[in-house]
Coordinates of C-alpha atoms and ligand atoms in Angstrom, one line a residue:
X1 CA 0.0 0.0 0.0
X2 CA 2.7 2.3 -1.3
X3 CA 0.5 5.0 -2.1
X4 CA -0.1 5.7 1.2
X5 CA 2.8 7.4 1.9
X6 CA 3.3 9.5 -1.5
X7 CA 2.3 13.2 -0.6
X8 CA -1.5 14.3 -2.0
X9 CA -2.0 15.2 -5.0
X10 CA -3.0 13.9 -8.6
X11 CA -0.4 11.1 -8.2
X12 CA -1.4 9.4 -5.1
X13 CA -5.2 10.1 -6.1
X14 CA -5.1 8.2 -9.0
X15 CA -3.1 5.5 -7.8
X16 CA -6.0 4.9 -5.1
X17 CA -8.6 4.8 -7.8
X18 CA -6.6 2.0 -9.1
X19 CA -6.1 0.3 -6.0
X20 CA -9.1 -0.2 -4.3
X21 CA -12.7 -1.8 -5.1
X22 CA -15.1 0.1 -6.9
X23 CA -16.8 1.7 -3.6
X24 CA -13.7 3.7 -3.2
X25 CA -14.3 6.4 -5.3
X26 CA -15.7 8.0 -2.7
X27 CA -14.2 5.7 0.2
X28 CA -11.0 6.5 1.0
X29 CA -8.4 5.2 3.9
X30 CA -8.4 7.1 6.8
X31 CA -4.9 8.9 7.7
X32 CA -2.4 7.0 9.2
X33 CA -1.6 9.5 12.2
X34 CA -4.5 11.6 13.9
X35 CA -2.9 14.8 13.0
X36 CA -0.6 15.7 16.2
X37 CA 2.8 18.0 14.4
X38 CA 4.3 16.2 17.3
X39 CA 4.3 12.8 16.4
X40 CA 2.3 13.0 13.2
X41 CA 2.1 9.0 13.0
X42 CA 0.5 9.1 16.7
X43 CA -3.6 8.1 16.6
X44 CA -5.4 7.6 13.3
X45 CA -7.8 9.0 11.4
X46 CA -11.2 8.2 10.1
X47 CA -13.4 6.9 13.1
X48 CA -13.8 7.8 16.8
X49 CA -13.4 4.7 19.2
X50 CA -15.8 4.9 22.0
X51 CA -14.8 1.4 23.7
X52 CA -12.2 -1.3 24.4
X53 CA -12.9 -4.8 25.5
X54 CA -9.8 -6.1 26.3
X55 CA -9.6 -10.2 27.0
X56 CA -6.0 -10.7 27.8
X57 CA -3.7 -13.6 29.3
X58 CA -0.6 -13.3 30.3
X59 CA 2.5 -15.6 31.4
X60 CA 5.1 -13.8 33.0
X61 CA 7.2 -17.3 32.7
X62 CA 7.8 -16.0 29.4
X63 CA 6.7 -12.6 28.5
X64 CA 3.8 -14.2 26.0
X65 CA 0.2 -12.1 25.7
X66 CA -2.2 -13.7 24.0
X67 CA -5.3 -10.7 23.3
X68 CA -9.0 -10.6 22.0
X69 CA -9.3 -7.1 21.6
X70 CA -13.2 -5.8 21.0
X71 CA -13.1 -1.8 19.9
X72 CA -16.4 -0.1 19.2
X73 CA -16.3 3.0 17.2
X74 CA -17.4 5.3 14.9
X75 CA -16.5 6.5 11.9
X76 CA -15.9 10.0 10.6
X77 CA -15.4 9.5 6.8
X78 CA -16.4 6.9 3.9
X79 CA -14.0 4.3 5.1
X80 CA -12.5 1.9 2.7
X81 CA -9.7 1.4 5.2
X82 CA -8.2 2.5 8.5
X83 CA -5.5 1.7 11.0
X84 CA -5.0 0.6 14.5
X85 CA -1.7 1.5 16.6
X86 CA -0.2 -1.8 17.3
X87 CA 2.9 -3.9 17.6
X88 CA 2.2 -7.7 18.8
X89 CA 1.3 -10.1 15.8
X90 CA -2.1 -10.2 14.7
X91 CA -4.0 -13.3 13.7
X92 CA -7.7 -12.4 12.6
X93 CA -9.3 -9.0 12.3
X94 CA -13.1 -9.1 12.1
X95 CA -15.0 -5.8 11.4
X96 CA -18.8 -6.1 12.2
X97 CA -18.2 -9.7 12.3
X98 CA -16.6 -10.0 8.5
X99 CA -13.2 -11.2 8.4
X100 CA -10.6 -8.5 7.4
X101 CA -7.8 -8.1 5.3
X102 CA -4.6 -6.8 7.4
X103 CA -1.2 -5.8 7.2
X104 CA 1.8 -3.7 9.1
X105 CA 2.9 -0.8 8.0
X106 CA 5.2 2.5 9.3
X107 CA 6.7 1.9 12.7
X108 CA 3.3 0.8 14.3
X109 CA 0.8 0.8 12.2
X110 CA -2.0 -2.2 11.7
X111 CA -3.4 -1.1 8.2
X112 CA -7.1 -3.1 8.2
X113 CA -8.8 -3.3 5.0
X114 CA -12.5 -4.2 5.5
X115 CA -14.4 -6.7 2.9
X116 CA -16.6 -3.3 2.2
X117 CA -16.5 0.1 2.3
X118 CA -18.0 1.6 5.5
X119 CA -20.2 4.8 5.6
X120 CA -19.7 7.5 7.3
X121 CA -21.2 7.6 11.1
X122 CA -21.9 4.2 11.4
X123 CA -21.1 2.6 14.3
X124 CA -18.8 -0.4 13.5
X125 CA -17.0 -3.2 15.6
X126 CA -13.7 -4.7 15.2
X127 CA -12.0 -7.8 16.6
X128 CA -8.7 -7.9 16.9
X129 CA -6.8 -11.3 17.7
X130 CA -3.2 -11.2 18.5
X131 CA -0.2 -12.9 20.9
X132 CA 3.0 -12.1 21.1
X133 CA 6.3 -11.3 23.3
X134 CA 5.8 -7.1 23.8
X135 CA 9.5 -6.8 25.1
X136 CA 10.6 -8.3 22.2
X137 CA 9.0 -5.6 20.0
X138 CA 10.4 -2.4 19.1
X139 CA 8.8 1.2 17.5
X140 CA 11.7 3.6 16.9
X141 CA 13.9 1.3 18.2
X142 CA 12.4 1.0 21.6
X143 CA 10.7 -0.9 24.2
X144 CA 8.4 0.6 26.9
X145 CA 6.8 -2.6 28.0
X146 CA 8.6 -3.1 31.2
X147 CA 9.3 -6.7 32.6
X148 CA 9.9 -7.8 36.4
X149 CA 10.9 -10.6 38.5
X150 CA 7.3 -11.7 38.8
X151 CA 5.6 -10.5 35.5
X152 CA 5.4 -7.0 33.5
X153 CA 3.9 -3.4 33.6
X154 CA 2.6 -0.9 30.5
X155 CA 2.9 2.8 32.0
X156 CA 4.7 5.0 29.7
X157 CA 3.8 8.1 28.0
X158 CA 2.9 9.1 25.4
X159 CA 4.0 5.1 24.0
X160 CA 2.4 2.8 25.7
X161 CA -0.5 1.0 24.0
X162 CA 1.3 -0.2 21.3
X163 CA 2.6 -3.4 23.2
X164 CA -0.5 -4.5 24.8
X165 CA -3.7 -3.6 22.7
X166 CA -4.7 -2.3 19.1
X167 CA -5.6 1.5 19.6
X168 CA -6.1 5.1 17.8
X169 CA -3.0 5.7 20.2
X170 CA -3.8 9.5 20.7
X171 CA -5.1 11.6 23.3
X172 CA -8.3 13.0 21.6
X173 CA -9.9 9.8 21.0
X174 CA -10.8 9.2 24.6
X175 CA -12.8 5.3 25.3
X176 CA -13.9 3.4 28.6
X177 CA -12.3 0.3 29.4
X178 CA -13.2 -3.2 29.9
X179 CA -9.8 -5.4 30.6
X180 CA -10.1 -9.0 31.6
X181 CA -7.1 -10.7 32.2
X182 CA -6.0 -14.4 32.9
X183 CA -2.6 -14.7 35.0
X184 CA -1.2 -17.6 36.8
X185 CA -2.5 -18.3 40.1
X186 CA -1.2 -16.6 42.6
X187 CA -0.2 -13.7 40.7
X188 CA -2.4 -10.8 40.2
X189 CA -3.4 -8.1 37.4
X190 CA -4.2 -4.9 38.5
X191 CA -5.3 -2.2 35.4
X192 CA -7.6 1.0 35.8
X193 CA -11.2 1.7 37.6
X194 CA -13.0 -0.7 39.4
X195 CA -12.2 -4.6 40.3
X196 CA -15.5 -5.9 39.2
X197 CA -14.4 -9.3 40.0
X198 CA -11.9 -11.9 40.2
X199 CA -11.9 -15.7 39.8
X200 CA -10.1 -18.8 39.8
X201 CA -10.1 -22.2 37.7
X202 CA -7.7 -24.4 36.5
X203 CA -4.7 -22.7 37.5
X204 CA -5.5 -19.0 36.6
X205 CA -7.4 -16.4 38.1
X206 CA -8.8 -13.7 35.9
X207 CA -9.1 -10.2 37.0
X208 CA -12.0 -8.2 35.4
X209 CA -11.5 -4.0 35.8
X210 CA -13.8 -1.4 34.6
X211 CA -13.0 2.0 33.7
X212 CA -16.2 3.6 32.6
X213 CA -15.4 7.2 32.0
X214 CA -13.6 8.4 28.7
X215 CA -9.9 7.7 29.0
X216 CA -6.9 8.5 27.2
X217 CA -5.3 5.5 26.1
X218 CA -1.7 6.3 27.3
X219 CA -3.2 6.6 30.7
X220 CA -4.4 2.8 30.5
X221 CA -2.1 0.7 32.5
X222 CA -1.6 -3.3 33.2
X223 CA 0.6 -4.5 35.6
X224 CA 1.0 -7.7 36.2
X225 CA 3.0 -9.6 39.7
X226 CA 2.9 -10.9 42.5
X227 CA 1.3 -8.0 44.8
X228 CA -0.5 -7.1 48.2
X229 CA -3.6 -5.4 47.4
X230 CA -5.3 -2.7 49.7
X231 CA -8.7 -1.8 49.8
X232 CA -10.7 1.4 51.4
X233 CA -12.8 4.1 50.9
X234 CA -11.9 8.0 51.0
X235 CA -13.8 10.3 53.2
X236 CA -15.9 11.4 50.2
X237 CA -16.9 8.0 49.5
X238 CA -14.4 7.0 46.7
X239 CA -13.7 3.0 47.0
X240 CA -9.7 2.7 46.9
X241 CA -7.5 0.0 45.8
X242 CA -3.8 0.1 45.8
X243 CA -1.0 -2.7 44.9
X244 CA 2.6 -3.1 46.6
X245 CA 4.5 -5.0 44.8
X246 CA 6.2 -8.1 47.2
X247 CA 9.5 -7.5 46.0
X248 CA 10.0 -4.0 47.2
X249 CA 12.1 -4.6 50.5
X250 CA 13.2 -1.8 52.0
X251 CA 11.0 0.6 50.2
X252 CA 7.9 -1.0 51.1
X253 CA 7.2 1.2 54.2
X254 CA 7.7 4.3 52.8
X255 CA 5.7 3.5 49.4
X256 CA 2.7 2.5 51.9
X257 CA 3.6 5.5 54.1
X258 CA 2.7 7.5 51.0
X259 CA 0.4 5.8 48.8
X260 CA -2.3 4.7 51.4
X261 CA -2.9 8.5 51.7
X262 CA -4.3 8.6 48.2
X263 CA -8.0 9.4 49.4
X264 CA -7.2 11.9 51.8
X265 CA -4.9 13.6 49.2
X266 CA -7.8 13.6 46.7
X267 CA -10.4 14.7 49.2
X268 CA -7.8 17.7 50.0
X269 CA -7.2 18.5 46.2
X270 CA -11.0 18.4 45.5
X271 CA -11.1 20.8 47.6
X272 CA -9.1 23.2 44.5
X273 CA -10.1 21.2 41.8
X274 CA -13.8 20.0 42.2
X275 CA -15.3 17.1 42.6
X276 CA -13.0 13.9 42.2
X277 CA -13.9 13.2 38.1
X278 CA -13.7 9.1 38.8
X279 CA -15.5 6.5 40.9
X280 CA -12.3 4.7 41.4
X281 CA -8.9 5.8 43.3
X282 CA -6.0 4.3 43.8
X283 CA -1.8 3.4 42.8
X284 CA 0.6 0.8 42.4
X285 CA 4.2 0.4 43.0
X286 CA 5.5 -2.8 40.8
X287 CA 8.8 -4.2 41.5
X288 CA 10.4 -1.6 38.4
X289 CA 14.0 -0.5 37.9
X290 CA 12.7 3.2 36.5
X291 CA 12.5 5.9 38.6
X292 CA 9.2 7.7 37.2
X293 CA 5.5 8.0 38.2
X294 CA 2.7 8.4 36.0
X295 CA -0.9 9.2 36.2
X296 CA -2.6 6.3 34.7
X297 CA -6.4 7.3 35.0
X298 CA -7.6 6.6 38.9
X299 CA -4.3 4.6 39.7
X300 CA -1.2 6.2 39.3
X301 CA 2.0 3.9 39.0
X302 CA 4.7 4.3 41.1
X303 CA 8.2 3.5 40.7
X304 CA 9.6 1.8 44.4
X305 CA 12.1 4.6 43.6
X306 CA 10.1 7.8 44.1
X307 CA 10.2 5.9 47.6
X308 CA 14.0 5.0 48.0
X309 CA 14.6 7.9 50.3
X310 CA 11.7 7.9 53.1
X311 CA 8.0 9.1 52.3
X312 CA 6.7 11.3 49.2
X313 CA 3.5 11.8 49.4
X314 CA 4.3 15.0 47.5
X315 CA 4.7 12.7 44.2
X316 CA 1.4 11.1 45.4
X317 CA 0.0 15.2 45.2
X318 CA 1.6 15.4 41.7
X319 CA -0.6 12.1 40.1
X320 CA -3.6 12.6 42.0
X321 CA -3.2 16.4 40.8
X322 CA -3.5 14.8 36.9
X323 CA -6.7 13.2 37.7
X324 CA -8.3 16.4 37.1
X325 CA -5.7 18.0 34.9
X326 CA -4.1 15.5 32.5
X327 CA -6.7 13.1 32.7
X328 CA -9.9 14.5 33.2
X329 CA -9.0 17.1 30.6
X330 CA -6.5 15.9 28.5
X331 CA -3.8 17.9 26.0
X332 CA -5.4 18.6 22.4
X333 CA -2.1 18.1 20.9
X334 CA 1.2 17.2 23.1
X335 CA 2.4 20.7 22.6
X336 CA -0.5 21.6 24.9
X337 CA 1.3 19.5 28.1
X338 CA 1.7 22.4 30.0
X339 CA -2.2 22.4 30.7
X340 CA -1.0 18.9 32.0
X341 CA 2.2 19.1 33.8
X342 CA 2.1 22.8 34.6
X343 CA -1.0 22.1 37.2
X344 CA 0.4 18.9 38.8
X345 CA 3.6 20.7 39.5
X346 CA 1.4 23.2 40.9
X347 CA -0.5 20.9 43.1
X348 CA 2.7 19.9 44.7
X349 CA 3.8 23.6 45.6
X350 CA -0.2 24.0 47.2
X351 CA 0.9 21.2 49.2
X352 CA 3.7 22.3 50.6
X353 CA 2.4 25.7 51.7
X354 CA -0.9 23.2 53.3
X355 CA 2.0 21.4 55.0
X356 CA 3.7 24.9 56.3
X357 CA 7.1 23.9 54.2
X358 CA 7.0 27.2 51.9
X359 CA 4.4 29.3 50.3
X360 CA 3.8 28.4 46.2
X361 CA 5.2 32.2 46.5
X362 CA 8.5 31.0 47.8
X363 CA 8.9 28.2 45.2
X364 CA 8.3 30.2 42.6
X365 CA 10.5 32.6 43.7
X366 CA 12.9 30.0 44.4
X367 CA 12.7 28.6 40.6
X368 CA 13.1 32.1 39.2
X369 CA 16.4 32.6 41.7
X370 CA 17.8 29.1 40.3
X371 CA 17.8 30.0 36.9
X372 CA 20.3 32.9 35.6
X373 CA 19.3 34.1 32.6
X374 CA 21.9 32.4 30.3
X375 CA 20.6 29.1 31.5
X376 CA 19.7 27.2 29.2
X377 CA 16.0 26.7 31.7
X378 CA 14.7 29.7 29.8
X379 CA 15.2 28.8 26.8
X380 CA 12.5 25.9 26.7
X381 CA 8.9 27.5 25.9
X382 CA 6.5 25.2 28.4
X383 CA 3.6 26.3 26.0
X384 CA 4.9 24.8 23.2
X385 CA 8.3 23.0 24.0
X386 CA 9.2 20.8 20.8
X387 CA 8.7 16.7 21.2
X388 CA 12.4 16.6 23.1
X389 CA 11.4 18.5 25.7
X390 CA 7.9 17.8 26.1
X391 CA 9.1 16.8 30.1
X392 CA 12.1 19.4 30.1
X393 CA 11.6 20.6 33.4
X394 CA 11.1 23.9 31.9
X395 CA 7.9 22.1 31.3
X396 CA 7.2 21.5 35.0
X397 CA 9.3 24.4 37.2
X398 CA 8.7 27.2 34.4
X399 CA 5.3 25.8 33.9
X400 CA 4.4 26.5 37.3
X401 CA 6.1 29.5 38.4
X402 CA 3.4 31.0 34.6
X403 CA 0.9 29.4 37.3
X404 CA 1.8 31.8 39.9
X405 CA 2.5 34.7 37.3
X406 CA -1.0 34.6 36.5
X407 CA -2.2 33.9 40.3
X408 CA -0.6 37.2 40.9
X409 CA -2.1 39.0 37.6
X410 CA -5.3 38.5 38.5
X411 CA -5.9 37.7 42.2
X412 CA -6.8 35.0 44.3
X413 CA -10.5 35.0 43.9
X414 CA -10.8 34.8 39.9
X415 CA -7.2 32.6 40.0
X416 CA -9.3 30.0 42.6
X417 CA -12.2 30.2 40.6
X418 CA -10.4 29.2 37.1
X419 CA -8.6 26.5 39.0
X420 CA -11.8 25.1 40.3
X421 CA -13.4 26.1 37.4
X422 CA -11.8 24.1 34.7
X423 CA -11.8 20.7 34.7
X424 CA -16.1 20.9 34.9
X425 CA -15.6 23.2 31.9
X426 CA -13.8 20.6 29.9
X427 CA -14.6 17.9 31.6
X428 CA -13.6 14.3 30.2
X429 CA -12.5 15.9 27.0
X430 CA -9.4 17.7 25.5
X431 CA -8.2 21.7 25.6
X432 CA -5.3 23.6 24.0
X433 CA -2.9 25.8 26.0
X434 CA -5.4 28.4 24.0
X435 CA -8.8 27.3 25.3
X436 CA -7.0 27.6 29.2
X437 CA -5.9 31.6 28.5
X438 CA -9.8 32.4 26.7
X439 CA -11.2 30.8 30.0
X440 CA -8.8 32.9 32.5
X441 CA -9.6 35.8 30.3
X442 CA -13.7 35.2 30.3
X443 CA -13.2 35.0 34.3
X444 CA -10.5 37.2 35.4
X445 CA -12.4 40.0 32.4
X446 CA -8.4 40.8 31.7
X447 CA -6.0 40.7 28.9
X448 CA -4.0 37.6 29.5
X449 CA -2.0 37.9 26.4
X450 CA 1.2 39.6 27.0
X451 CA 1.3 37.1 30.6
X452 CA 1.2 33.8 29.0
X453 CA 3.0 35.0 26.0
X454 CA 6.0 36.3 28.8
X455 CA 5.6 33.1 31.1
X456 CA 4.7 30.3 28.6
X457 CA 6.2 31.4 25.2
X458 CA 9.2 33.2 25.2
X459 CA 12.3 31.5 24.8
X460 CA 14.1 34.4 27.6
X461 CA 14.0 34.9 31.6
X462 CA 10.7 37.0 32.2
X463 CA 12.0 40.1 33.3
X464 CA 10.4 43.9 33.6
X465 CA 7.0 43.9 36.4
X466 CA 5.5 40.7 35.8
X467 CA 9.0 39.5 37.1
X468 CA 9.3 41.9 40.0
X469 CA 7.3 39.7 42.8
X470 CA 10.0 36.8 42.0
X471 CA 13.2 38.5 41.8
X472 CA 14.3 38.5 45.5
X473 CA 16.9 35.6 46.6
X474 CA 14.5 33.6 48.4
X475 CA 15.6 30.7 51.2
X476 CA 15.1 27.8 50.4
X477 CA 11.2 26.2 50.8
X478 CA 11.3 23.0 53.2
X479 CA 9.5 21.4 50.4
X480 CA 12.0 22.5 47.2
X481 CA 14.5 19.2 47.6
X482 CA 11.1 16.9 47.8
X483 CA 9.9 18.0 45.3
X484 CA 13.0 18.1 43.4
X485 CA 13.1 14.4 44.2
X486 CA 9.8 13.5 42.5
X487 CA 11.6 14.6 38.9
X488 CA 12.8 11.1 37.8
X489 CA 11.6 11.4 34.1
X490 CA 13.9 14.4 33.2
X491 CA 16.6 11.9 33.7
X492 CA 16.3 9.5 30.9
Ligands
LIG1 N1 3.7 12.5 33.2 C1 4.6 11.9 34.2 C2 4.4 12.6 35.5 O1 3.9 13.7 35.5 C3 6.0 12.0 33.8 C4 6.5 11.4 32.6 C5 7.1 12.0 31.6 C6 6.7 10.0 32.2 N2 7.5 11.2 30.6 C7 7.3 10.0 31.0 C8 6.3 8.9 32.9 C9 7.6 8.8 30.4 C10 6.6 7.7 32.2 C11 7.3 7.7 31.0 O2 4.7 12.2 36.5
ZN2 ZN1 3.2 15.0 35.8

């Protein structure tokens, strides 16, 4: 399928005309990346998934997932063919029960060519049947699938999916979640959502989860091991379920010390954000060499080494924080991660000034202090940083400090009220670094344009007024070298 890759034009026209059945004429393949100028072969085009139903098994023995994978969607052109994001090897695709024609393509690409051409806003289903070794399989030249002593975890971002189910592997095309999956008994599988059962024959126990509120799929997460599971409730009502992995040793305390505080740390930032967006809370801590956290939707995974040093519960603050802003509302493109990371770095400087261990005043004034201005800090743009330094932690620390910029701009009642504000505004759908600045505008009834171009945009150290409030050599917040410690991912 050659022509899929010439540019547009007469050429590549024409050759589809040739190509394809006679329904084509007006069916055409939908685009093999959703459109992101980050990672333009990230997501698909030409349909709108609105579920997965994943059926998995795994043996962490040796590394081998066998899949069913059930996707309900819709589609958004005349379809005479489409892809999935997807690395394992496929055996049968179905679409509305018809057997389909299927082949790999690009770096990730599952090209699916259905017996006929399908219309425009139908609703269609597709079975996908697959196996395979995921850390044996490379996009790019890399792995993200992780394997431990006892079995495997997916938490990566943005690659993730690609290893463990077929997906429009993007952000905007937000699905709930059914995962089932079969492991050896005596291990367990823990995924996103609710536990809406477990059970054991013949040797395997399955684990059935249930996340029934749109979810991005790089926050869908499996982790398979041998693990203690906890089970509660917050103070709000939110039933909580967290998963230590056996293996962490010496870390084990202080992981527990700082996860099982996950539904008082949501109740406290609902009390910023709004109401918790999920009906399930939660984290994990597998048994993983890497030292980074991420916010997989209403269980953050932990590495053991965000723990290595004693309690963090400010990390906790940071992935709970991206419940509402990350997950909740999600990045339209990934040069909108400040709307993302920005917030949760803000979260933890709340924290600290809840916890008396410096004001979000102090930290910012701190960051602005650390920086001279020939660092090279200033010269990432958090609102738009370029793919390699999507988590700069320009991203994060600059990021914030625009957070406190605009706190100061336009005072703490409209700053609370677009903080609160937000995430019901967008809620369970994607916004732009653009859509954030028209909302504090619409509330604060200010100008915001010269402050998130200064803070967000330009590659320089903010200097003139806005700068003034940050320019004095600050001492340094109790919380700065916690919160330094949660940074992991800038290290890799
Ligand atoms: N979003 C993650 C956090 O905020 C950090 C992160 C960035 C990350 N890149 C990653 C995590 C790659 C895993 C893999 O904590
Ligand atoms: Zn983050």
């Amino acid at each position: 399928m050659h022509y899929r890759s010439i540019a547009p034009g007469a050429l590549a026209t024409a050759s589809l005309l040739l190509a394809v059945p006679a329904f084509a004429a007006t069916y055409t393949p939908g685009a093999q990346g959703i459109g992101d100028p980050y990672y333009p072969a990230y997501g698909n085009g030409g349909y709108d998934v609105s579920h997965y139903d994943l059926r998995l098994k795994y043996q962490p023995a040796t590394d081998e997932l066998e899949g069913t994978a059930t996707l309900r969607a819709r589609t958004t052109q005349d379809l005479s063919q489409f892809d999935l994001d997807f690395l394992l090897n496929v055996s049968e695709v179905r679409v509305n029960g018809v057997e389909a024609a299927f082949t790999n393509s690009g770096e990730h690409e599952l090209v699916i060519t259905p017996k006929t051409g399908l219309a425009k806003g139908t609703d269609i289903t597709v079975v996908v049947r697959y196996s395979g070794i995921p850390s044996s399989k490379k996009a790019y030249g890399f792995t993200t699938w992780l394997r431990t002593a006892d079995g495997a975890v997916a938490a990566n971002e943005p690659e993730s999916a690609w290893w463990w189910f077929p997906s429009n592997d993007h952000p905007l095309d937000k699905a709930t979640y059914d995962v089932s999956v079969r492991v050896p008994e005596g291990t367990q599988a823990i995924s996103n959502g609710r536990l809406r059962s477990t059970r054991s024959a013949g040797g395997w126990s399955t684990y059935c989860w249930r996340s029934d509120k749109p979810q991005a799929t790089y926050l869908a997460t499996l982790a398979v091991g041998r693990f203690d599971i906890t089970t509660g409730k917050s103070e709000s009502g939110i039933p909580v379920i967290n998963a230590y992995s056996k293996n962490l040793g010496d870390r084990d305390a202080a992981a527990r010390a700082s996860v099982e505080r996950t539904g008082e740390i949501a109740d406290w930032l609902s009390g910023y954000f709004g109401p918790y967006p999920y009906d399930a809370l939660g984290g994990y801590v597998p048994d993983v060499p890497t030292g980074f956290a991420l916010e997989t939707q209403t269980r953050p995974f932990y590495s053991p080494r965000q723990f290595a040093s004693g309690p963090n519960p400010s990390v906790v603050v940071h992935e709970l924080a991206h419940q509402w802003y990350g997950d909740d509302v999600s990045v339209k493109g990934w040069k909108d991660i400040w709307i993302s990371e920005g917030f949760a770095r803000y979260a933890q400087w709340l924290w600290s000034e809840h916890e008396g261990q410096g004001t979000t005043q102090e930290l910012a004034d701190k960051v602005y202090a650390s920086h001279p201005a020939d660092d090279a800090f200033w010269t990432v743009a958090p609102g738009n940083p370029g793919p390699d330094n999507q988590f700069d932690i320009a991203v994060y620390d600059r990021g914030a400090l625009a957070i406190q910029a605009l706190r100061n701009e336009i005072g703490d009642d409209a700053f609370f009220t677009v903080l609160k504000g937000w995430p019901q505004k967008h809620a369970y759908g994607n916004a732009s670094l653009a859509d954030f600045q028209r909302y504090a505008e619409k509330v604060s009834g200010k100008d915001l344009g010269p402050l998130f171009d200064t803070w967000l945009l330009e590659p320089a150290k903010p200097a003139g007024p806005a700068a003034a409030r940050m320019s004095s050599l600050p001492a340094e917040p109790k919380s700065w070298k916690q919160i330094e410690a949660t940074n992991e991912m800038h290290k890799h």
